[in-house]
PDB file of C-alpha atoms in Angstrom:
ATOM      1  CA  UNK A 143       3.624   6.763  -2.495  1.00  0.00           C
ATOM      2  CA  UNK A 144       5.110   6.425   0.944  1.00  0.00           C
ATOM      3  CA  UNK A 145       6.085   8.983   3.628  1.00  0.00           C
ATOM      4  CA  UNK A 146       9.586   9.323   2.222  1.00  0.00           C
ATOM      5  CA  UNK A 147       8.330  10.396  -1.176  1.00  0.00           C
ATOM      6  CA  UNK A 148       6.329  13.256   0.218  1.00  0.00           C
ATOM      7  CA  UNK A 149       8.575  14.296   3.049  1.00  0.00           C
ATOM      8  CA  UNK A 150       8.753  18.172   2.693  1.00  0.00           C
ATOM      9  CA  UNK A 151       6.923  17.873  -0.655  1.00  0.00           C
ATOM     10  CA  UNK A 152       3.419  18.621   0.456  1.00  0.00           C
ATOM     11  CA  UNK A 153       2.224  19.604  -3.045  1.00  0.00           C
ATOM     12  CA  UNK A 154       3.907  16.383  -4.416  1.00  0.00           C
ATOM     13  CA  UNK A 155       5.427  18.261  -7.239  1.00  0.00           C
ATOM     14  CA  UNK A 156       8.707  16.438  -6.719  1.00  0.00           C
ATOM     15  CA  UNK A 157       7.091  13.024  -6.696  1.00  0.00           C
ATOM     16  CA  UNK A 158       4.990  13.846  -9.797  1.00  0.00           C
ATOM     17  CA  UNK A 159       8.045  15.182 -11.638  1.00  0.00           C
ATOM     18  CA  UNK A 160      10.163  12.067 -10.794  1.00  0.00           C
ATOM     19  CA  UNK A 161       7.240   9.726 -11.533  1.00  0.00           C
ATOM     20  CA  UNK A 162       5.076  11.521 -14.146  1.00  0.00           C
ATOM     21  CA  UNK A 163       3.130   8.434 -14.939  1.00  0.00           C
ATOM     22  CA  UNK A 164       1.412   8.701 -11.542  1.00  0.00           C
ATOM     23  CA  UNK A 165      -0.698  11.508 -12.923  1.00  0.00           C
ATOM     24  CA  UNK A 166      -2.300   9.110 -15.398  1.00  0.00           C
ATOM     25  CA  UNK A 167      -3.543   7.139 -12.357  1.00  0.00           C
ATOM     26  CA  UNK A 168      -5.101  10.233 -10.790  1.00  0.00           C
ATOM     27  CA  UNK A 169      -2.362  10.927  -8.215  1.00  0.00           C
ATOM     28  CA  UNK A 170      -2.275  14.537  -7.107  1.00  0.00           C
ATOM     29  CA  UNK A 171      -1.553  16.603  -4.057  1.00  0.00           C
ATOM     30  CA  UNK A 172      -5.125  15.782  -2.913  1.00  0.00           C
ATOM     31  CA  UNK A 173      -5.051  11.991  -3.776  1.00  0.00           C
ATOM     32  CA  UNK A 174      -2.053   9.743  -3.097  1.00  0.00           C
ATOM     33  CA  UNK A 175      -3.763   6.455  -3.747  1.00  0.00           C
ATOM     34  CA  UNK A 176      -4.147   4.643  -7.054  1.00  0.00           C
ATOM     35  CA  UNK A 177      -4.607   1.258  -8.795  1.00  0.00           C
ATOM     36  CA  UNK A 178      -4.049  -0.387 -12.179  1.00  0.00           C
ATOM     37  CA  UNK A 179      -4.336  -3.671 -13.855  1.00  0.00           C
ATOM     38  CA  UNK A 180      -1.499  -5.419 -15.644  1.00  0.00           C
ATOM     39  CA  UNK A 181      -1.460  -8.833 -17.295  1.00  0.00           C
ATOM     40  CA  UNK A 182      -4.688  -9.848 -15.380  1.00  0.00           C
ATOM     41  CA  UNK A 183      -3.266  -8.721 -11.994  1.00  0.00           C
ATOM     42  CA  UNK A 184      -4.702  -5.790  -9.958  1.00  0.00           C
ATOM     43  CA  UNK A 185      -2.136  -3.522  -8.269  1.00  0.00           C
ATOM     44  CA  UNK A 186      -3.340  -1.236  -5.533  1.00  0.00           C
ATOM     45  CA  UNK A 187      -1.291   1.526  -3.770  1.00  0.00           C
ATOM     46  CA  UNK A 188      -2.591   3.155  -0.596  1.00  0.00           C
ATOM     47  CA  UNK A 189      -1.052   5.911   1.465  1.00  0.00           C
ATOM     48  CA  UNK A 190      -0.571   5.490   5.228  1.00  0.00           C
ATOM     49  CA  UNK A 191       0.551   9.200   5.600  1.00  0.00           C
ATOM     50  CA  UNK A 192       3.361  11.186   7.012  1.00  0.00           C
ATOM     51  CA  UNK A 193       5.603   9.887   9.781  1.00  0.00           C
ATOM     52  CA  UNK A 194       4.624  11.078  13.211  1.00  0.00           C
ATOM     53  CA  UNK A 195       7.198  10.360  15.975  1.00  0.00           C
ATOM     54  CA  UNK A 196       4.383  10.272  18.542  1.00  0.00           C
ATOM     55  CA  UNK A 197       2.750   7.376  16.803  1.00  0.00           C
ATOM     56  CA  UNK A 198       5.256   5.997  14.412  1.00  0.00           C
ATOM     57  CA  UNK A 199       3.136   3.314  12.714  1.00  0.00           C
ATOM     58  CA  UNK A 200      -0.243   5.044  12.827  1.00  0.00           C
ATOM     59  CA  UNK A 201      -2.239   5.531   9.589  1.00  0.00           C
ATOM     60  CA  UNK A 202      -2.036   9.294   9.362  1.00  0.00           C
ATOM     61  CA  UNK A 203      -2.908   9.578   5.605  1.00  0.00           C
ATOM     62  CA  UNK A 204      -5.374  12.373   4.898  1.00  0.00           C
ATOM     63  CA  UNK A 205      -5.201  12.337   1.154  1.00  0.00           C
ATOM     64  CA  UNK A 206      -7.563  10.496   1.360  1.00  0.00           C
ATOM     65  CA  UNK A 207      -8.253   9.507   4.954  1.00  0.00           C
ATOM     66  CA  UNK A 208      -8.074   5.973   6.285  1.00  0.00           C
ATOM     67  CA  UNK A 209     -11.911   5.572   6.034  1.00  0.00           C
ATOM     68  CA  UNK A 210     -12.026   6.893   2.544  1.00  0.00           C
ATOM     69  CA  UNK A 211      -9.132   4.635   1.541  1.00  0.00           C
ATOM     70  CA  UNK A 212     -10.903   1.563   2.926  1.00  0.00           C
ATOM     71  CA  UNK A 213     -14.083   2.456   0.953  1.00  0.00           C
ATOM     72  CA  UNK A 214     -11.831   2.963  -2.134  1.00  0.00           C
ATOM     73  CA  UNK A 215      -9.995  -0.336  -1.448  1.00  0.00           C
ATOM     74  CA  UNK A 216     -13.331  -2.211  -1.196  1.00  0.00           C
ATOM     75  CA  UNK A 217     -14.463  -0.759  -4.452  1.00  0.00           C
ATOM     76  CA  UNK A 218     -11.225  -1.738  -6.190  1.00  0.00           C
ATOM     77  CA  UNK A 219     -11.322  -5.210  -4.781  1.00  0.00           C
ATOM     78  CA  UNK A 220     -14.994  -5.573  -5.789  1.00  0.00           C
ATOM     79  CA  UNK A 221     -14.120  -4.437  -9.343  1.00  0.00           C
ATOM     80  CA  UNK A 222     -11.262  -7.039  -9.501  1.00  0.00           C
ATOM     81  CA  UNK A 223     -13.459  -9.777  -8.249  1.00  0.00           C
ATOM     82  CA  UNK A 224     -16.267  -8.815 -10.747  1.00  0.00           C
ATOM     83  CA  UNK A 225     -13.765  -8.737 -13.652  1.00  0.00           C
ATOM     84  CA  UNK A 226     -12.536 -12.313 -12.793  1.00  0.00           C
ATOM     85  CA  UNK A 227      -9.104 -11.096 -11.602  1.00  0.00           C
ATOM     86  CA  UNK A 228      -7.549 -13.691  -9.325  1.00  0.00           C
ATOM     87  CA  UNK A 229      -4.285 -12.011  -8.163  1.00  0.00           C
ATOM     88  CA  UNK A 230      -4.016  -8.682  -6.230  1.00  0.00           C
ATOM     89  CA  UNK A 231      -0.942  -6.907  -5.011  1.00  0.00           C
ATOM     90  CA  UNK A 232      -1.439  -4.136  -2.431  1.00  0.00           C
ATOM     91  CA  UNK A 233       1.248  -1.989  -1.319  1.00  0.00           C
ATOM     92  CA  UNK A 234       1.426   0.665   1.433  1.00  0.00           C
ATOM     93  CA  UNK A 235       4.131   1.894   3.715  1.00  0.00           C
ATOM     94  CA  UNK A 236       3.294   1.036   7.304  1.00  0.00           C
ATOM     95  CA  UNK A 237       3.084  -2.657   8.237  1.00  0.00           C
ATOM     96  CA  UNK A 238      -0.114  -4.559   8.983  1.00  0.00           C
ATOM     97  CA  UNK A 239       1.921  -7.066  11.092  1.00  0.00           C
ATOM     98  CA  UNK A 240       5.377  -6.616  12.618  1.00  0.00           C
ATOM     99  CA  UNK A 241       7.188  -8.253  15.480  1.00  0.00           C
ATOM    100  CA  UNK A 242      10.094  -5.893  15.440  1.00  0.00           C
ATOM    101  CA  UNK A 243      10.939  -2.250  14.896  1.00  0.00           C
ATOM    102  CA  UNK A 244       8.169   0.164  15.657  1.00  0.00           C
ATOM    103  CA  UNK A 245       5.422  -2.507  15.438  1.00  0.00           C
ATOM    104  CA  UNK A 246       2.337  -2.710  13.337  1.00  0.00           C
ATOM    105  CA  UNK A 247      -0.487  -0.317  12.411  1.00  0.00           C
ATOM    106  CA  UNK A 248      -2.813   0.041  15.449  1.00  0.00           C
ATOM    107  CA  UNK A 249      -5.861  -2.210  15.397  1.00  0.00           C
ATOM    108  CA  UNK A 250      -8.318   0.680  14.958  1.00  0.00           C
ATOM    109  CA  UNK A 251      -6.448   1.669  11.726  1.00  0.00           C
ATOM    110  CA  UNK A 252      -5.391  -1.675  10.496  1.00  0.00           C
ATOM    111  CA  UNK A 253      -6.786  -2.703   7.014  1.00  0.00           C
ATOM    112  CA  UNK A 254      -6.348  -6.430   7.647  1.00  0.00           C
ATOM    113  CA  UNK A 255     -10.028  -7.143   8.209  1.00  0.00           C
ATOM    114  CA  UNK A 256     -11.023  -5.285   5.032  1.00  0.00           C
ATOM    115  CA  UNK A 257      -8.324  -7.131   3.053  1.00  0.00           C
ATOM    116  CA  UNK A 258      -9.032 -10.517   4.555  1.00  0.00           C
ATOM    117  CA  UNK A 259     -12.668 -10.357   3.613  1.00  0.00           C
ATOM    118  CA  UNK A 260     -11.640 -10.832  -0.040  1.00  0.00           C
ATOM    119  CA  UNK A 261      -9.159 -13.680   0.515  1.00  0.00           C
ATOM    120  CA  UNK A 262     -11.592 -16.408  -0.309  1.00  0.00           C
ATOM    121  CA  UNK A 263     -12.080 -14.963  -3.773  1.00  0.00           C
ATOM    122  CA  UNK A 264      -8.747 -13.309  -4.526  1.00  0.00           C
ATOM    123  CA  UNK A 265      -5.072 -14.335  -4.146  1.00  0.00           C
ATOM    124  CA  UNK A 266      -3.824 -11.271  -2.219  1.00  0.00           C
ATOM    125  CA  UNK A 267      -0.243 -10.345  -1.452  1.00  0.00           C
ATOM    126  CA  UNK A 268       0.463  -7.130   0.660  1.00  0.00           C
ATOM    127  CA  UNK A 269       3.788  -5.362   0.590  1.00  0.00           C
ATOM    128  CA  UNK A 270       4.747  -3.202   3.538  1.00  0.00           C
ATOM    129  CA  UNK A 271       8.021  -1.630   4.791  1.00  0.00           C
ATOM    130  CA  UNK A 272       8.610   1.213   7.272  1.00  0.00           C
ATOM    131  CA  UNK A 273      10.199  -0.798  10.126  1.00  0.00           C
ATOM    132  CA  UNK A 274      13.419  -1.703   8.269  1.00  0.00           C
ATOM    133  CA  UNK A 275      13.195  -5.508   8.798  1.00  0.00           C
ATOM    134  CA  UNK A 276      12.090  -8.431   6.779  1.00  0.00           C
ATOM    135  CA  UNK A 277       9.075 -10.549   8.065  1.00  0.00           C
ATOM    136  CA  UNK A 278       6.632 -12.792   6.281  1.00  0.00           C
ATOM    137  CA  UNK A 279       3.165 -13.596   7.412  1.00  0.00           C
ATOM    138  CA  UNK A 280       0.099 -15.479   6.075  1.00  0.00           C
ATOM    139  CA  UNK A 281      -2.912 -14.556   8.029  1.00  0.00           C
ATOM    140  CA  UNK A 282      -6.567 -15.327   7.152  1.00  0.00           C
ATOM    141  CA  UNK A 283      -5.462 -16.299   3.603  1.00  0.00           C
ATOM    142  CA  UNK A 284      -3.529 -13.139   2.915  1.00  0.00           C
ATOM    143  CA  UNK A 285       0.219 -13.056   2.366  1.00  0.00           C
ATOM    144  CA  UNK A 286       2.031 -10.142   3.995  1.00  0.00           C
ATOM    145  CA  UNK A 287       5.669  -9.394   3.089  1.00  0.00           C
ATOM    146  CA  UNK A 288       7.297  -6.846   5.291  1.00  0.00           C
ATOM    147  CA  UNK A 289      10.334  -5.768   3.336  1.00  0.00           C
ATOM    148  CA  UNK A 290      12.002  -3.058   5.320  1.00  0.00           C
ATOM    149  CA  UNK A 291      14.996  -2.710   2.930  1.00  0.00           C
ATOM    150  CA  UNK A 292      12.902  -1.223   0.250  1.00  0.00           C
ATOM    151  CA  UNK A 293       9.644   0.536   0.823  1.00  0.00           C
ATOM    152  CA  UNK A 294       9.553   3.275  -1.745  1.00  0.00           C
ATOM    153  CA  UNK A 295       7.363   3.157  -4.925  1.00  0.00           C
ATOM    154  CA  UNK A 296      10.238   1.968  -7.105  1.00  0.00           C
ATOM    155  CA  UNK A 297      10.825  -1.071  -4.899  1.00  0.00           C
ATOM    156  CA  UNK A 298       7.412  -2.636  -5.664  1.00  0.00           C
ATOM    157  CA  UNK A 299       8.378  -3.706  -9.175  1.00  0.00           C
ATOM    158  CA  UNK A 300      11.522  -5.454  -7.802  1.00  0.00           C
ATOM    159  CA  UNK A 301       9.385  -7.174  -5.095  1.00  0.00           C
ATOM    160  CA  UNK A 302       7.004  -8.416  -7.736  1.00  0.00           C
ATOM    161  CA  UNK A 303       9.854  -9.711  -9.910  1.00  0.00           C
ATOM    162  CA  UNK A 304      11.262 -11.592  -6.872  1.00  0.00           C
ATOM    163  CA  UNK A 305       7.968 -13.440  -6.604  1.00  0.00           C
ATOM    164  CA  UNK A 306       8.289 -14.484 -10.247  1.00  0.00           C
ATOM    165  CA  UNK A 307       5.274 -12.278 -11.140  1.00  0.00           C
ATOM    166  CA  UNK A 308       5.051  -9.880 -14.195  1.00  0.00           C
TER     167      UNK A 308
END
């Protein structure tokens, strides 16, 4: 769930009506993060928060907060590793790395160090959007795909298909 999905939908009723399956993953007006496993692949969705024109790429998510999401992310990656999962796709709106547009998430809120710590055990691909450009990075063993033309929830499936994944 990105900033566009909850814009003026603070109780996420519209999002949950449009995507009712999200309730099965625990998504609510208080929790906009979730994960699931499919065909031996772990999919993780984080929430960078609402757009703030004063800090356009900051991680403003409060449902849960950045620190809470990083704790959740570590737990989900630990679970995947313990289960023998090898491939992980992580999706969130604001970009970890970006040369153009509004730039990347500030270092103090950037999840790269948390994600990269798992790259020796997991094949991790991260999908970002937000800055409306296309850029590709491989940093510390993590593949980052910044696909600015499609950053809403429904685009993730198309991104995965483009990679030839299930």
